[in-house]
Coordinates of C-alpha atoms and ligand atoms in Angstrom, one line a residue:
X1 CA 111.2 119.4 109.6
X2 CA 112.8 116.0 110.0
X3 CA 110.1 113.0 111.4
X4 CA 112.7 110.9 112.7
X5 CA 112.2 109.3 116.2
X6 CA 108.8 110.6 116.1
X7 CA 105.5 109.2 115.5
X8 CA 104.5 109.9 112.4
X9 CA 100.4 110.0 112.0
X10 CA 99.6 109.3 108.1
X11 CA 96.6 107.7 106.4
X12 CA 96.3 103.7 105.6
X13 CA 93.7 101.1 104.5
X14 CA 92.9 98.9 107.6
X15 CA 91.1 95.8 107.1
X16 CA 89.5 95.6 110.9
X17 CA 87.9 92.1 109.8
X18 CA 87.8 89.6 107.2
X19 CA 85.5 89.6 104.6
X20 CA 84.8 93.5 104.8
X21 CA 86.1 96.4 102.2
X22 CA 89.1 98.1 103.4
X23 CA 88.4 101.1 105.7
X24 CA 91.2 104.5 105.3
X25 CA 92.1 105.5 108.6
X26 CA 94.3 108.0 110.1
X27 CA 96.7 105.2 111.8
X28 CA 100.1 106.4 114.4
X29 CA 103.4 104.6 112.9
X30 CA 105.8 104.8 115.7
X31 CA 109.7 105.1 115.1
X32 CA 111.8 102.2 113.9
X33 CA 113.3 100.2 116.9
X34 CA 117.3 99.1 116.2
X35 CA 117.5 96.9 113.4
X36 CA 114.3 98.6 111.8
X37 CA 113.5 100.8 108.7
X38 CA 110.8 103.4 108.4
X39 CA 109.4 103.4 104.8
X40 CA 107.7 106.1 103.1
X41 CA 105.7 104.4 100.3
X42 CA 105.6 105.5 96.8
X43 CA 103.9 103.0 94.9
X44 CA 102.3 99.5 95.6
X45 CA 100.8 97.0 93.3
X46 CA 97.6 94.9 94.3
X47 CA 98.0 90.9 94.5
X48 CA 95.8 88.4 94.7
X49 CA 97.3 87.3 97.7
X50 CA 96.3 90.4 99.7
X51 CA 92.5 89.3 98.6
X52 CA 93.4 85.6 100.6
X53 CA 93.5 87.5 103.6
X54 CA 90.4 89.4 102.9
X55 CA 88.8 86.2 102.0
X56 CA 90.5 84.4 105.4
X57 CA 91.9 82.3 103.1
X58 CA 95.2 83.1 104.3
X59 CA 95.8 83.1 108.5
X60 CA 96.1 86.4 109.7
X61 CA 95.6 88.6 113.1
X62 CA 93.3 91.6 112.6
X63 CA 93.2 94.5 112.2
X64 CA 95.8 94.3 109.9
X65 CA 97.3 96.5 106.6
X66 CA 98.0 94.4 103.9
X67 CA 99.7 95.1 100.6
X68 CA 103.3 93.5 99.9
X69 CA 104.0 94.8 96.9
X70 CA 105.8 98.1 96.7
X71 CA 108.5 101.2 96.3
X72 CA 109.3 103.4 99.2
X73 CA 112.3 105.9 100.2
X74 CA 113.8 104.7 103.3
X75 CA 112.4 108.2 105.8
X76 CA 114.5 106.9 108.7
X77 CA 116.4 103.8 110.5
X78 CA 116.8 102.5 113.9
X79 CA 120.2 101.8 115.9
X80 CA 122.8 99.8 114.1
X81 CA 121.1 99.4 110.3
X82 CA 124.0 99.5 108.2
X83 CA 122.5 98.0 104.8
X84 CA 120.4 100.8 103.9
X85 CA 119.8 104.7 105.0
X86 CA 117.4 107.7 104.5
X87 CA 116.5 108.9 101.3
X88 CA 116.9 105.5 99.4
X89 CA 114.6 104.2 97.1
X90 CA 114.0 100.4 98.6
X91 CA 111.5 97.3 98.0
X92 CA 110.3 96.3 101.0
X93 CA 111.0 91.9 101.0
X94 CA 107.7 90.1 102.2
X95 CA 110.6 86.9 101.8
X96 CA 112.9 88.4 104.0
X97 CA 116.9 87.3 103.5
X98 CA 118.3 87.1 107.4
X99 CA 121.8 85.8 105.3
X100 CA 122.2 83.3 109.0
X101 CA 119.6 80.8 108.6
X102 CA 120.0 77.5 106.9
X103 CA 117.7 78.3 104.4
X104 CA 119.8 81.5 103.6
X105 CA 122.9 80.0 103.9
X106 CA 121.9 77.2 101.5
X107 CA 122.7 78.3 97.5
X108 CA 119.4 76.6 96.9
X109 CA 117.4 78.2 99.5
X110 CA 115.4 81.3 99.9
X111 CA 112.6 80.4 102.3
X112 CA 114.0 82.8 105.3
X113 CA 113.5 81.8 108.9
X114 CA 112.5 85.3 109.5
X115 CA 110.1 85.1 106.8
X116 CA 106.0 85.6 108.3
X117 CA 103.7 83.1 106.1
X118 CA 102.3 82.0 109.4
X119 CA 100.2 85.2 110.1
X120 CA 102.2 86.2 113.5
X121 CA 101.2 90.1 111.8
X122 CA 104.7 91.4 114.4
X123 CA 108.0 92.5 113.7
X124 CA 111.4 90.4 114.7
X125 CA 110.7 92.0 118.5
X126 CA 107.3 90.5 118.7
X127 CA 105.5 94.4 118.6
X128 CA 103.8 96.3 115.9
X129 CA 104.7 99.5 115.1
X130 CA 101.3 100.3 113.8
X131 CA 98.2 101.4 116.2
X132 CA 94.8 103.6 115.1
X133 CA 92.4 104.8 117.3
X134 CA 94.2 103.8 120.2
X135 CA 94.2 99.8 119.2
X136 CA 97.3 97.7 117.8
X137 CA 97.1 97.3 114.4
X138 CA 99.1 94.3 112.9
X139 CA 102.1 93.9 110.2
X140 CA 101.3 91.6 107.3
X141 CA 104.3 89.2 105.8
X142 CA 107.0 90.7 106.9
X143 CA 105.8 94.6 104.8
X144 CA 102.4 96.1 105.2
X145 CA 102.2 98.3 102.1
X146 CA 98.7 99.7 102.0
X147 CA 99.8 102.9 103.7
X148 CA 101.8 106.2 103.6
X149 CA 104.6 104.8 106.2
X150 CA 105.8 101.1 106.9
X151 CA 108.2 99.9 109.2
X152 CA 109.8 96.5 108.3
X153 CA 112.8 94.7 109.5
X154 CA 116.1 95.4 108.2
X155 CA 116.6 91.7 107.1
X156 CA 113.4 92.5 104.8
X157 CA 114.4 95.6 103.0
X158 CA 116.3 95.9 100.0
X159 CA 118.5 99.2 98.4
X160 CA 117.8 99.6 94.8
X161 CA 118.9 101.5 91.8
X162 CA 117.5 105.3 92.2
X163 CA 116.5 105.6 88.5
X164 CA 114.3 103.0 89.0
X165 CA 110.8 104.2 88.6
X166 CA 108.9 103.5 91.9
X167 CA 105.5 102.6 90.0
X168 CA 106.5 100.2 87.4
X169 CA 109.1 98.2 89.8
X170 CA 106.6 97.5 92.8
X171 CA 105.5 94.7 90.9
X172 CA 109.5 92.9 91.8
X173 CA 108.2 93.5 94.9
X174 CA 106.1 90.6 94.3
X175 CA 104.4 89.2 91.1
X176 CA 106.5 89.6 88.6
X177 CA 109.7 87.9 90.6
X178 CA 107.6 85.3 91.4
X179 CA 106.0 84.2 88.3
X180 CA 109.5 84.7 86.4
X181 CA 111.7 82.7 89.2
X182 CA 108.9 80.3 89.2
X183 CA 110.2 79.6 85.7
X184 CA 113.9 80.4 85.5
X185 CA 115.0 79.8 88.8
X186 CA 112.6 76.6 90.3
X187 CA 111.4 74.9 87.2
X188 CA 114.9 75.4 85.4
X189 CA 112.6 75.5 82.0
X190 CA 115.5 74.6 79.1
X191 CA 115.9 76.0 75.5
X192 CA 112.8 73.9 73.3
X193 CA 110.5 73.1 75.8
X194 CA 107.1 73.0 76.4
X195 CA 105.7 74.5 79.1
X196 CA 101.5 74.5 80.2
X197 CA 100.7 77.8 82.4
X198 CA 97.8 77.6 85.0
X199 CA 96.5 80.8 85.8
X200 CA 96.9 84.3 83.6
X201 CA 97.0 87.2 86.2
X202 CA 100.2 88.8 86.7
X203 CA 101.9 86.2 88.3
X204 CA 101.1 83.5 85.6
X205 CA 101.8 86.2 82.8
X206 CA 105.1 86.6 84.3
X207 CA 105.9 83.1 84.4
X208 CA 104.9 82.9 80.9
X209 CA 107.4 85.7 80.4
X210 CA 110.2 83.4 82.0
X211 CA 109.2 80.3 80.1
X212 CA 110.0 83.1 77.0
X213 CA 113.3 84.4 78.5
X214 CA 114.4 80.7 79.2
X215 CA 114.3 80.0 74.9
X216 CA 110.5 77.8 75.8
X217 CA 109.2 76.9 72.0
X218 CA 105.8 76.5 72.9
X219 CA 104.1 77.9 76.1
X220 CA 100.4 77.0 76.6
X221 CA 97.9 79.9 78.7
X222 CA 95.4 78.2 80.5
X223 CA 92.5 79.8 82.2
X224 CA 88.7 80.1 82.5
X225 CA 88.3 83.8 81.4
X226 CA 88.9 84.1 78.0
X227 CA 89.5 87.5 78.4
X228 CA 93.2 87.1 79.7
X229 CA 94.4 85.7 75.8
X230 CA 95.1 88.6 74.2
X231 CA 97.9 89.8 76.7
X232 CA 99.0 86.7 77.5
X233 CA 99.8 85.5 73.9
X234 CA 101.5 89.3 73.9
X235 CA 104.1 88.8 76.7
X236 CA 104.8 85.0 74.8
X237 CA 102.2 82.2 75.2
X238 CA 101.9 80.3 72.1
X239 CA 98.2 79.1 72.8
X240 CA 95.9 79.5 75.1
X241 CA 92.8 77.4 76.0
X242 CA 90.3 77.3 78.2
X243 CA 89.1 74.2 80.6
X244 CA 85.6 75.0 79.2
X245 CA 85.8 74.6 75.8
X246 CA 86.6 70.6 76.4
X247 CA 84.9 67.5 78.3
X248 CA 88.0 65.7 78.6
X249 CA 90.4 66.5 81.6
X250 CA 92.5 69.2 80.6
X251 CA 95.6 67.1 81.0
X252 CA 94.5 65.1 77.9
X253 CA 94.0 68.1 75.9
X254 CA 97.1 69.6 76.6
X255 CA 98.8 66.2 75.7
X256 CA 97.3 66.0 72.2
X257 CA 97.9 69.5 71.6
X258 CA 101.6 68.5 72.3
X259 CA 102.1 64.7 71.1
X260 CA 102.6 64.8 75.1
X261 CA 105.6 66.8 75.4
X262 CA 104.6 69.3 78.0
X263 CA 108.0 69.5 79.6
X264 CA 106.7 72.1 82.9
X265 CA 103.8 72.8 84.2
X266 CA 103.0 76.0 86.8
X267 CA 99.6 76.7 88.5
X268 CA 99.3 79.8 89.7
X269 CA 95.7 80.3 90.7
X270 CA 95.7 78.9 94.2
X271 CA 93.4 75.8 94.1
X272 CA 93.5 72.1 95.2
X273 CA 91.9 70.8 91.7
X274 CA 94.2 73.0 89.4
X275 CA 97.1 71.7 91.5
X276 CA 96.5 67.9 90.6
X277 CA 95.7 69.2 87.0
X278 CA 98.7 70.7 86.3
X279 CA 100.8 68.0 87.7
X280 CA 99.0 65.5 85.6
X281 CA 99.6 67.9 82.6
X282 CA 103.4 67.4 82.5
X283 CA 105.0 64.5 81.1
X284 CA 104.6 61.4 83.7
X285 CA 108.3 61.2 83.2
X286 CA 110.5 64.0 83.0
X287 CA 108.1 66.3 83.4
X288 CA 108.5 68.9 86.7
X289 CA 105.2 70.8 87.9
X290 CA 105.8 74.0 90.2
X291 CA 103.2 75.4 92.6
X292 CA 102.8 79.2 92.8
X293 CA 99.4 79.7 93.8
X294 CA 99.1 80.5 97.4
X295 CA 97.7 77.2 98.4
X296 CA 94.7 77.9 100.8
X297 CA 95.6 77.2 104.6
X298 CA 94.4 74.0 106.1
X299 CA 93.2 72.5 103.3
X300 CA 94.5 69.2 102.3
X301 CA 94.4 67.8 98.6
X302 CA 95.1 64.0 97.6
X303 CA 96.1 62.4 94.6
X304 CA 96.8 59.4 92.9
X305 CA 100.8 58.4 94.0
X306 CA 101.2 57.2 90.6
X307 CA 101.5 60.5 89.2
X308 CA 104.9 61.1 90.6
X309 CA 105.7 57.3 90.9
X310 CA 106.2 57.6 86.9
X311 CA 109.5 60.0 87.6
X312 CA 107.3 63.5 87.3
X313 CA 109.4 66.2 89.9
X314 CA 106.4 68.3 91.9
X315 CA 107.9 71.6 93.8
X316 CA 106.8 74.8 94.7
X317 CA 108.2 78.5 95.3
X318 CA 108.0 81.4 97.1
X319 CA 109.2 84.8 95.7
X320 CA 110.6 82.6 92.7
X321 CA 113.1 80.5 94.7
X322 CA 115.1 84.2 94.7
X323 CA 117.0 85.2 97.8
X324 CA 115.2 88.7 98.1
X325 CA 118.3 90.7 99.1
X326 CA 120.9 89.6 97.0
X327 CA 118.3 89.5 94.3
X328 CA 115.8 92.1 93.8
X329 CA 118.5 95.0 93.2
X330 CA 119.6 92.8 90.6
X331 CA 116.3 92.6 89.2
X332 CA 115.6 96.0 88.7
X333 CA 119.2 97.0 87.1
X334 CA 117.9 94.1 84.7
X335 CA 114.6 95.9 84.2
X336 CA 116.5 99.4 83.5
X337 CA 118.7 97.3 80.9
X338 CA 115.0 96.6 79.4
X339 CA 115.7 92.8 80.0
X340 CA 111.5 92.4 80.5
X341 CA 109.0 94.6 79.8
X342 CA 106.6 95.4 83.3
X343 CA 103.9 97.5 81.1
X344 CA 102.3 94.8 80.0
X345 CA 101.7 93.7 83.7
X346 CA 99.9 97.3 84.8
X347 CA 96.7 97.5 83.4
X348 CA 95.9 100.3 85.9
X349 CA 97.3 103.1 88.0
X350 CA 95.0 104.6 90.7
X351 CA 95.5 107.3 94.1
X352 CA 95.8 105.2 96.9
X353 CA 92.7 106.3 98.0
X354 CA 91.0 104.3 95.2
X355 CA 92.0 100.6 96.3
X356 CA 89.0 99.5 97.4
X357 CA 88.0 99.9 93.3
X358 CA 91.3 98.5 92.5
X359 CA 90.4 95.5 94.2
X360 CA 87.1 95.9 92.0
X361 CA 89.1 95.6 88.9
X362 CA 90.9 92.5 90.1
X363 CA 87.6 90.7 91.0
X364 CA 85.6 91.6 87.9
X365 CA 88.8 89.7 86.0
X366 CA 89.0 92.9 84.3
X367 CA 92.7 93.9 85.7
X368 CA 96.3 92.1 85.7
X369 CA 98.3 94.5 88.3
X370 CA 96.5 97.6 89.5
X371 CA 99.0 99.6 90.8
X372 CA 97.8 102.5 93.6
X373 CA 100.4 105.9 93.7
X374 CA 100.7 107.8 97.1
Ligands
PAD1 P1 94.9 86.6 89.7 O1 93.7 86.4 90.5 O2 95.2 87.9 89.0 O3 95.0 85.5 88.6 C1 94.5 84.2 88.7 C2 93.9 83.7 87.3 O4 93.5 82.4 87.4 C3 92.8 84.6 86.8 O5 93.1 85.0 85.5 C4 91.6 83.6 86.8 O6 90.7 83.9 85.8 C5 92.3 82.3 86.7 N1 91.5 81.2 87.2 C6 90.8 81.1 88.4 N2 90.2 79.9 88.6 C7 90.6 79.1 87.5 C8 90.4 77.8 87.1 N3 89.7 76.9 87.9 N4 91.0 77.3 86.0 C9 91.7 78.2 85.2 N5 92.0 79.5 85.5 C10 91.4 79.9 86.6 O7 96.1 86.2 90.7 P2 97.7 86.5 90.7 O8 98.2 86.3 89.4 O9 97.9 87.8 91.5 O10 98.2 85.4 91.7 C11 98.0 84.0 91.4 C12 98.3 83.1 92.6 O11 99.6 83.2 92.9 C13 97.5 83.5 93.8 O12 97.1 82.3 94.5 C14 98.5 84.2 94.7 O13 98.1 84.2 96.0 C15 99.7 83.4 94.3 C16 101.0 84.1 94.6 N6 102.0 83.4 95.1 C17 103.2 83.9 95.4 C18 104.3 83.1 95.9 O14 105.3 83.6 96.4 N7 104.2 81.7 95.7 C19 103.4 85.3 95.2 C20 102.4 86.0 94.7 C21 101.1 85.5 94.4
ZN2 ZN1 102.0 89.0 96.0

């Protein structure tokens, strides 16, 4: 029996406050408006940027279902979606691609007008499609995952191949686009270089990979929890220390490791001191220093001006600088021509039921991508 243009009552992992473990709830997920997509979800991967809004790190309305991360089959569309229709396998785009802002219209841009990093938690029309027990319950960037059905925008939905399989190619959904554009696409890393990699979860790992892809000769792993070495020297890191094992700022280490020729430097933790470190890290020159890490809202950092007085370039990306729409299909056919590897990413697969212990695995350190089935 077809669902379409009903309301469709399925089970999802609310988070009613901050700071409290996810509750599953039987929530109401009403029927796309025009211009809207109804998503049945098939696989989403966990991110550390779901835990920022957990933490209220990251501005959000509540209650809210997170997740961002994902694979559905489109179940039904609203009036006048043209770009994609039921049955097809999709990645719902938490950087949405409108294709009429300047941002979108720029070669150089992907940072969407539509796109939600402000926390408004509603679709384009200003509504959620989401309520349980009788109470509104709010979108998250642009997706909500963390549930059976999702309604998103059409603008942040994208068609992909249909031999893709769902559970591996979540994570282009999220961290593995944005580690390996943070490399290839914003920090332009060139054949020979020398690159210094802040942070080893799945989003530095997959920066790492890029630095690889982009013909890198040495690529330096950074991170407190020794732990994350072994697989990180497996997708292509050359080294990897830790801050601990030194008294001197980790930008001098790096630079005698190198005879100071770390060419680009990436943090992707999400912290104020690793942001200044990693800038410091790259060569006061030429050296460029992307932010990846989801900075954390309405904190400020400052630093000494000399740093990029010098000549060092200091950016940041979201999604990888990649323009979601055009993009992600073309992601995945790269995947299915075994262009990158996204085993090595997923450490563990678990029922949806389970995220509240895949959330476990990320906090214990003991996890890169956990990715939950429904
Ligand atoms: P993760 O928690 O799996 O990995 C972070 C790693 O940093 C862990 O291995 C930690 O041990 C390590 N770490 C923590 N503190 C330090 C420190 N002081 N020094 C060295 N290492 C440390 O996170 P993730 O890989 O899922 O995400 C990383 C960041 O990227 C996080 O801030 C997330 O919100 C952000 C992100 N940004 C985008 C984007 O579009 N810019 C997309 C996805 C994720
Ligand atoms: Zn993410």
């Amino acid at each position: 029996m077809s669902t379409a243009g009903k309301v469709i009552k399925c089970k999802a992992a609310v988070l009613w406050e901050p700071n409290k473990p996810f509750s599953i709830e039987e929530i109401e997920v009403a029927p796309p408006k025009a211009k809207e997509v109804r998503i049945k979800i098939l696989a989403t991967g966990i991110c550390r940027t779901d835990d920022h809004v957990i933490k209220g790190l990251m501005a959000s309305r509540f209650p809210v279902i997170v997740g961002h991360e994902a694979t559905g089959l489109v179940e039904s569309i609203g009036e006048g979606v043209t770009t994609v229709k039921p049955g097809d396998k999709v990645i719902p785009l938490f950087m949405p691609q409108c294709r009429e802002c300047n941002a979108c219209r720029n070669p150089d841009g992907n940072l969407c007008i539509k796109s939600d990093i402000t926390g408004r938690g509603v679709l384009d029309d200003g509504t959620t499609r989401f309520s349980c027990k009788g109470k509104p319950v709010y979108h998250f960037m642009n997706t909500s995952t963390f549930t059976e059905y999702t309604v998103v925008d059409e603008f942040a939905v994208a068609k992909i191949n249909d031999a893709a399989p769902p559970e591996k190619v979540c994570l282009i959904g999220c961290g593995f686009s944005t580690g390996y554009g943070a490399a290839i696409k914003t920090g332009k890393v060139t054949p020979g270089s020398t690159c210094a990699v802040f942070g080893l979860g799945g989003v530095g790992l997959s920066v790492i990979m890029g630095c690889k892809s982009a013909g890198a000769s040495r690529i330096i792993g950074i991170d407190l929890n020794k732990d994350k070495f072994e697989k990180a020297k497996a997708v292509g890191a050359t080294d990897c220390i830790s801050p601990k094992d030194s008294t001197k700022p980790i930008s001098e280490v790096l630079s005698e490791m190198t005879g100071n020729t770390v060419g680009y430097s990436f943090e992707v933790i999400g912290r104020l001191d690793t942001m200044i470190d990693a800038l410091a890290s790259c060569h006061m020159n030429y050296g460029t220093s992307v932010v990846v890490g989801a900075p954390p809202s309405a904190k400020m950092l400052t630093y000494d001006p000399m740093l990029l007085f010098t000549g060092r370039t200091w950016k940041g990306c979201i999604f990888g600088g990649w323009k979601s729409r055009d993009d992600v299909p073309k992601i995945v056919n790269d995947f299915l021509a075994k262009k990158f590897d996204l085993d090595q990413l997923i450490t563990h697969v678990l029922p949806f039921k389970k995220i509240q212990e895949g959330f476990e695995l990320l906090y214990s350190g003991k996890s890169i991508r956990t990715v939950l089935t429904l």
